[in-house]
PDB file of C-alpha atoms in Angstrom:
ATOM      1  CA  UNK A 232      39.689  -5.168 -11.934  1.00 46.00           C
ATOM      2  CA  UNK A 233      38.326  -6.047  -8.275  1.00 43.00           C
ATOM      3  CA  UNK A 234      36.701  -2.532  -8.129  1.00 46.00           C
ATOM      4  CA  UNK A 235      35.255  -2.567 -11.270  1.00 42.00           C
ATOM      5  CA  UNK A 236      33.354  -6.674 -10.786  1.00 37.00           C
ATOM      6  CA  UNK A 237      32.632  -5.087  -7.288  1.00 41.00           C
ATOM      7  CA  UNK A 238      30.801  -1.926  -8.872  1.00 38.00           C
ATOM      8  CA  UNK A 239      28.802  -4.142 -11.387  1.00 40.00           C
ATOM      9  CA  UNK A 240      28.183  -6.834  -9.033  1.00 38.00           C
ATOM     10  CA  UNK A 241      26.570  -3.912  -6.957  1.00 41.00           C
ATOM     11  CA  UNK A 242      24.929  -2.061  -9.833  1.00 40.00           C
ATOM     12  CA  UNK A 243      22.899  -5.418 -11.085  1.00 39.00           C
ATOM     13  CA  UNK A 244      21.948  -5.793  -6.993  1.00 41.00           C
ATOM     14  CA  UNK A 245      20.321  -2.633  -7.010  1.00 43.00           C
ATOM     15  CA  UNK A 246      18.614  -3.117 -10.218  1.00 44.00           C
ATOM     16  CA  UNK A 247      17.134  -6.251  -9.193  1.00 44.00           C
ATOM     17  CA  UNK A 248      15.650  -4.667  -6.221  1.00 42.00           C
ATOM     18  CA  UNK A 249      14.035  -1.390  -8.395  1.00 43.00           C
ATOM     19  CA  UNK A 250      12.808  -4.805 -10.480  1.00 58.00           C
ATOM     20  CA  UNK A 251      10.783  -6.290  -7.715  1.00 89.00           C
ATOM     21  CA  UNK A 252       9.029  -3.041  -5.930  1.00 97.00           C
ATOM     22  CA  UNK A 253       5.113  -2.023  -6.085  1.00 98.00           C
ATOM     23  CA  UNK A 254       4.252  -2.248 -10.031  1.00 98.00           C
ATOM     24  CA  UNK A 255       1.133   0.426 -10.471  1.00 97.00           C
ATOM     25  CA  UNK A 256       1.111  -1.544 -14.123  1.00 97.00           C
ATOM     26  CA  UNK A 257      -0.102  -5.208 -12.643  1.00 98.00           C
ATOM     27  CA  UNK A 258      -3.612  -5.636 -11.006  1.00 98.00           C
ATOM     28  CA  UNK A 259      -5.201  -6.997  -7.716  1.00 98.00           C
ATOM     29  CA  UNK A 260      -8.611  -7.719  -6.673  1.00 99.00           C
ATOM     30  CA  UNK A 261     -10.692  -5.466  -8.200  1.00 99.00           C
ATOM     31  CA  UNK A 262     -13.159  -3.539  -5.755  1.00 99.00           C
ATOM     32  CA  UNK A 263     -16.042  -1.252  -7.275  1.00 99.00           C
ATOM     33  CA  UNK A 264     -17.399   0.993  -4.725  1.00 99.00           C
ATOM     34  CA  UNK A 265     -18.915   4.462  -4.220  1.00 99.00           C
ATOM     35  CA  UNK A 266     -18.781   6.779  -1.109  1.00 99.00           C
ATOM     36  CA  UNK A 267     -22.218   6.110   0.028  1.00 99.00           C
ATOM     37  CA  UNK A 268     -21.899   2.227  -0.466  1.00 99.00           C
ATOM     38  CA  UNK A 269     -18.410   2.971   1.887  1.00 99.00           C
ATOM     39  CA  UNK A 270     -20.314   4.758   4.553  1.00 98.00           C
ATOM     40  CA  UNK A 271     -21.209   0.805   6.290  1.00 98.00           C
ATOM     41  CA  UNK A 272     -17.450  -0.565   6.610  1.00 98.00           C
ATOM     42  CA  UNK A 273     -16.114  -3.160   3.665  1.00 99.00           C
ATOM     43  CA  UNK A 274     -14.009  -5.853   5.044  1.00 99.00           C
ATOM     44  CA  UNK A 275     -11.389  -7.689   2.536  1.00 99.00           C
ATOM     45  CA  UNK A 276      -9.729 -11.133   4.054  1.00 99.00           C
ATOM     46  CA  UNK A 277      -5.881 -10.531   2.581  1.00 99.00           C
ATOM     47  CA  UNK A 278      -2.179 -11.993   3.558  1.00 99.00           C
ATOM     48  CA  UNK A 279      -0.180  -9.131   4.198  1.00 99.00           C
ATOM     49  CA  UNK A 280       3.745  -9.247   3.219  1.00 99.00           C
ATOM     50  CA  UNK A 281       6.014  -9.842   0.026  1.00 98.00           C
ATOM     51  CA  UNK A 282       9.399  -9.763  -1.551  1.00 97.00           C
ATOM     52  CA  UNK A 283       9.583  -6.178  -2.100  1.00 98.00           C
ATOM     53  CA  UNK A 284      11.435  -3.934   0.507  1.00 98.00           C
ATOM     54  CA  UNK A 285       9.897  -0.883   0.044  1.00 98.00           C
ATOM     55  CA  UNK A 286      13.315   0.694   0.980  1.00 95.00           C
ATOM     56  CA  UNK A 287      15.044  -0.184  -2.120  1.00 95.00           C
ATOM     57  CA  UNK A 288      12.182   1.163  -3.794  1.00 96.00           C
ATOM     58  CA  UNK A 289      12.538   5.329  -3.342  1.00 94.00           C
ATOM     59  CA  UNK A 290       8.623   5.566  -3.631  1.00 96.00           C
ATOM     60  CA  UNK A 291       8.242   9.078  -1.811  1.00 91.00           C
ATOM     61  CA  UNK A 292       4.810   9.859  -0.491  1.00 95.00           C
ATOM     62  CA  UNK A 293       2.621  13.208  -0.493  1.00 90.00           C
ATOM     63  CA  UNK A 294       3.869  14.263   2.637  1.00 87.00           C
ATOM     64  CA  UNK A 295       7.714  13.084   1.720  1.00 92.00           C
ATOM     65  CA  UNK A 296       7.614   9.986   3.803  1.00 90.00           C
ATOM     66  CA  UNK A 297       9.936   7.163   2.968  1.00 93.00           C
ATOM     67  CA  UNK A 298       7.789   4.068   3.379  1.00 97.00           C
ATOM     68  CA  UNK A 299       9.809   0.564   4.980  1.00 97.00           C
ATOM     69  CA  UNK A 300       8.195  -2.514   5.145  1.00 98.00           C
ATOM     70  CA  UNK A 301       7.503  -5.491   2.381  1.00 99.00           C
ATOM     71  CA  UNK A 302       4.668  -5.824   0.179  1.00 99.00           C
ATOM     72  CA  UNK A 303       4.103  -7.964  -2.837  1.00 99.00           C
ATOM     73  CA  UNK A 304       5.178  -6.310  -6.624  1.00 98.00           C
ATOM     74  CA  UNK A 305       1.028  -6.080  -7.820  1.00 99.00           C
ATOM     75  CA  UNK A 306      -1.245  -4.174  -5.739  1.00 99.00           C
ATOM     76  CA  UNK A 307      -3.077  -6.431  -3.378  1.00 99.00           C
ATOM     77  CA  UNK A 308      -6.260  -4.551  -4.292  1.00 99.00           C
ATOM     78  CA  UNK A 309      -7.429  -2.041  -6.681  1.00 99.00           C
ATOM     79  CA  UNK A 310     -10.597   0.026  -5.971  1.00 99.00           C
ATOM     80  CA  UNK A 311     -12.161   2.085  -8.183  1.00 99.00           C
ATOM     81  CA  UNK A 312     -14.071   4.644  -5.626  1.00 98.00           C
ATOM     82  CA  UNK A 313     -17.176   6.768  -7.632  1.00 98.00           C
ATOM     83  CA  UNK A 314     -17.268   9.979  -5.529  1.00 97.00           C
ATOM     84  CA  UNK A 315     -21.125  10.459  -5.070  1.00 98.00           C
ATOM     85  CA  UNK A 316     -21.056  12.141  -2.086  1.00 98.00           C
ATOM     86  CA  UNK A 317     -18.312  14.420  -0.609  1.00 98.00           C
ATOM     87  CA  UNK A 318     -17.045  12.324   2.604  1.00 98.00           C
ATOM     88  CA  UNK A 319     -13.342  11.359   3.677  1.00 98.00           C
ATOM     89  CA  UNK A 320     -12.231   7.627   2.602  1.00 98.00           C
ATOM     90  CA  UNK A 321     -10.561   5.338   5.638  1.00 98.00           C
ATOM     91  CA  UNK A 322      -8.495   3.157   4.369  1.00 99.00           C
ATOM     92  CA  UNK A 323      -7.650   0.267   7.544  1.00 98.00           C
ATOM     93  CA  UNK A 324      -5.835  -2.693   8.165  1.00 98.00           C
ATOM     94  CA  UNK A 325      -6.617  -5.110  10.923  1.00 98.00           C
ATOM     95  CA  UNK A 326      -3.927  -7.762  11.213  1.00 97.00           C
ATOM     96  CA  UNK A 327      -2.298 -10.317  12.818  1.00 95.00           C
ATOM     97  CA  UNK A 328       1.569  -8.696  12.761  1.00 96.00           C
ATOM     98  CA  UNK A 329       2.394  -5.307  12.375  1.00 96.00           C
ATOM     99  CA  UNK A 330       1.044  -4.237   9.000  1.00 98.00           C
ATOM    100  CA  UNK A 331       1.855  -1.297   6.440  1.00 98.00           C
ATOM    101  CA  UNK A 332      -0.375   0.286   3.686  1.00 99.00           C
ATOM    102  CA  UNK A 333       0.745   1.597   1.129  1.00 99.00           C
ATOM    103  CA  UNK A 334      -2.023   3.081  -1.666  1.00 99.00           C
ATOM    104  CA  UNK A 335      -1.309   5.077  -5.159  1.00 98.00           C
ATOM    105  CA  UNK A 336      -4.098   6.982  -5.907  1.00 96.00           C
ATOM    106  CA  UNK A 337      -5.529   7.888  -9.447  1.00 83.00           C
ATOM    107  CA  UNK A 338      -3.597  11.371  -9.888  1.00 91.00           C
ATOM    108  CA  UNK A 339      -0.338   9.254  -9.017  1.00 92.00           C
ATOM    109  CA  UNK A 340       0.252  10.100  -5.656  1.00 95.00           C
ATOM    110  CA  UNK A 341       1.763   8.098  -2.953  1.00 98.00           C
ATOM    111  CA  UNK A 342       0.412   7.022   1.062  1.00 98.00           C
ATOM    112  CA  UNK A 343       1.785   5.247   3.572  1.00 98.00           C
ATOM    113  CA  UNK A 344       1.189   3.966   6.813  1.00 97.00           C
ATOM    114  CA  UNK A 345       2.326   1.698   9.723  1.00 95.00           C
ATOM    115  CA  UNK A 346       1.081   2.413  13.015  1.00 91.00           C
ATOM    116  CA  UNK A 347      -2.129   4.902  12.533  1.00 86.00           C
ATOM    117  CA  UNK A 348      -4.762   2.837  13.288  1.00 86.00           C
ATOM    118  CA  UNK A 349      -5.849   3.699  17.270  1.00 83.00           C
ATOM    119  CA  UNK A 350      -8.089   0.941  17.215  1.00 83.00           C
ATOM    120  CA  UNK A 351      -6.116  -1.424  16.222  1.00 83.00           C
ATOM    121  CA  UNK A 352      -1.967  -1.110  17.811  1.00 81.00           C
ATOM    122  CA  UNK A 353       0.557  -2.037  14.770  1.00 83.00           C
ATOM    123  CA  UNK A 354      -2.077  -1.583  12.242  1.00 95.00           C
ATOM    124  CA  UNK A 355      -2.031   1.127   9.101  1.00 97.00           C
ATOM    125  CA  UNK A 356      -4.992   3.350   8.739  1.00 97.00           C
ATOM    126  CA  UNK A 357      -5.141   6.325   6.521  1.00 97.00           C
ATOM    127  CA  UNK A 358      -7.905   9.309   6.086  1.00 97.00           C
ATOM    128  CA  UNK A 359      -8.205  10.931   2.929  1.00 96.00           C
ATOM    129  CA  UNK A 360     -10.187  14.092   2.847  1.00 96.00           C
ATOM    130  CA  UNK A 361     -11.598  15.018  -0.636  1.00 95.00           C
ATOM    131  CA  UNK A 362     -10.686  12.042  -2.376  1.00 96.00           C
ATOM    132  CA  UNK A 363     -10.549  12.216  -5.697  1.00 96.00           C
ATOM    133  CA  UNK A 364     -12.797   9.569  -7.816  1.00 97.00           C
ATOM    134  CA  UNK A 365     -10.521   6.951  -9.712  1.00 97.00           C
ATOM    135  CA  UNK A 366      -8.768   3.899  -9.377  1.00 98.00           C
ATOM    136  CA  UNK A 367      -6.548   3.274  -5.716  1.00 99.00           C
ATOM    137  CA  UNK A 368      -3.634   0.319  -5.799  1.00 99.00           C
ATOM    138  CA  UNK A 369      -3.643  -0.882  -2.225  1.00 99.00           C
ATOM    139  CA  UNK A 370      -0.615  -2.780  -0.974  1.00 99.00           C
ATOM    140  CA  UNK A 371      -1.345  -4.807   2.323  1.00 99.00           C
ATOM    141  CA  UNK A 372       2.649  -5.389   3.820  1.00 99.00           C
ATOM    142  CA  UNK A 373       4.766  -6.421   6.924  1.00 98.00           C
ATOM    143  CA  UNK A 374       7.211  -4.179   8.399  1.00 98.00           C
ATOM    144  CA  UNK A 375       9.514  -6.658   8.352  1.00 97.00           C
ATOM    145  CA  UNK A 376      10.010  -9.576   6.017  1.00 97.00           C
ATOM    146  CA  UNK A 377       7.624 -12.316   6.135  1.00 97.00           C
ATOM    147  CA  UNK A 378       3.793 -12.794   6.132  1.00 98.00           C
ATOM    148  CA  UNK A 379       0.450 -12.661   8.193  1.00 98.00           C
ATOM    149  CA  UNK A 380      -3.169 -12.758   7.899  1.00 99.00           C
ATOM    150  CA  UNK A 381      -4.682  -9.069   7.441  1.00 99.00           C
ATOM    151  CA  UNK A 382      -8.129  -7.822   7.056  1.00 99.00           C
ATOM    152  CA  UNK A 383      -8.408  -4.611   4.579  1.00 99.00           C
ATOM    153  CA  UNK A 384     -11.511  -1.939   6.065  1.00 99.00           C
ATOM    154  CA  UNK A 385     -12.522   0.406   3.807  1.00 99.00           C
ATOM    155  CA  UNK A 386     -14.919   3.681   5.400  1.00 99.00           C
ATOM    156  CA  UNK A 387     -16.136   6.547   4.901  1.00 99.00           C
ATOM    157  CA  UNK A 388     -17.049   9.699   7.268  1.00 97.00           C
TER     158      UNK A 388
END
């Protein structure tokens, strides 16, 4: 009888957590932009952090990277990038804590981050060559729980 509470005490526990990771289906703050409006730097004023641990979460990124840190359950922003020229997209974070990005792009696939930005140590940045046009859910997070203030940079090359 112990084993079996134990078990469904342990089964609800892990549904909860699925329950609260990064929800693709809720929105953020929308940002419209095209390549050549990207090729000055965007900044976006953010607080970085949530209640989702992205380990509970068994998101699994293009290159099979599990992603750690905490982010909020909607997207922190969503941009919808028009691809009028053919340049890479930067996507940065400049923060006050050590940050993690965490983006699903239009076709459904997964990027993370925590410590690729070399101008900025602790801070996310990712390149995407060819990126496709669409809609991009960006998650601004903590690598461990709590929160910070976080600037989002969006480039292109």
């Amino acid at each position: 009888m112990l084993k079996t509470l134990s078990v469904a005490i342990a089964a609800t526990f892990v549904a909860g957590a699925a329950f609260a990771c990064p929800n693709i289906g809720q929105t953020g703050a929308t940002i419209n932009a095209s390549a050549t409006q990207l090729y000055s730097p965007h900044n976006y004023n953010v607080t970085a952090g949530g209640s989702s641990d992205l380990s509970y979460c068994n998101i699994r990124t293009y290159n099979n990277v599990t992603p750690v840190g905490w982010v909020a359950t909607a997207p922190d922003f969503e941009l919808n990038y028009r691809k009028d020229a053919n340049y890479s997209l930067e996507i940065r974070v400049v923060s006050d804590c050590d940050s993690v990005l965490l983006i699903n792009d239009g076709e459904g696939d997964w990027f993370y981050d925590d410590d690729g930005n070399s101008n900025s140590a602790g801070d996310p940045a990712l390149r995407i060559n060819n990126p496709a046009a669409g809609l991009y859910d960006i998650w601004i997070g903590t690598y461990g729980p709590g929160t910070c203030s976080a600037q989002l940079q969006l480039e292109t090359f």
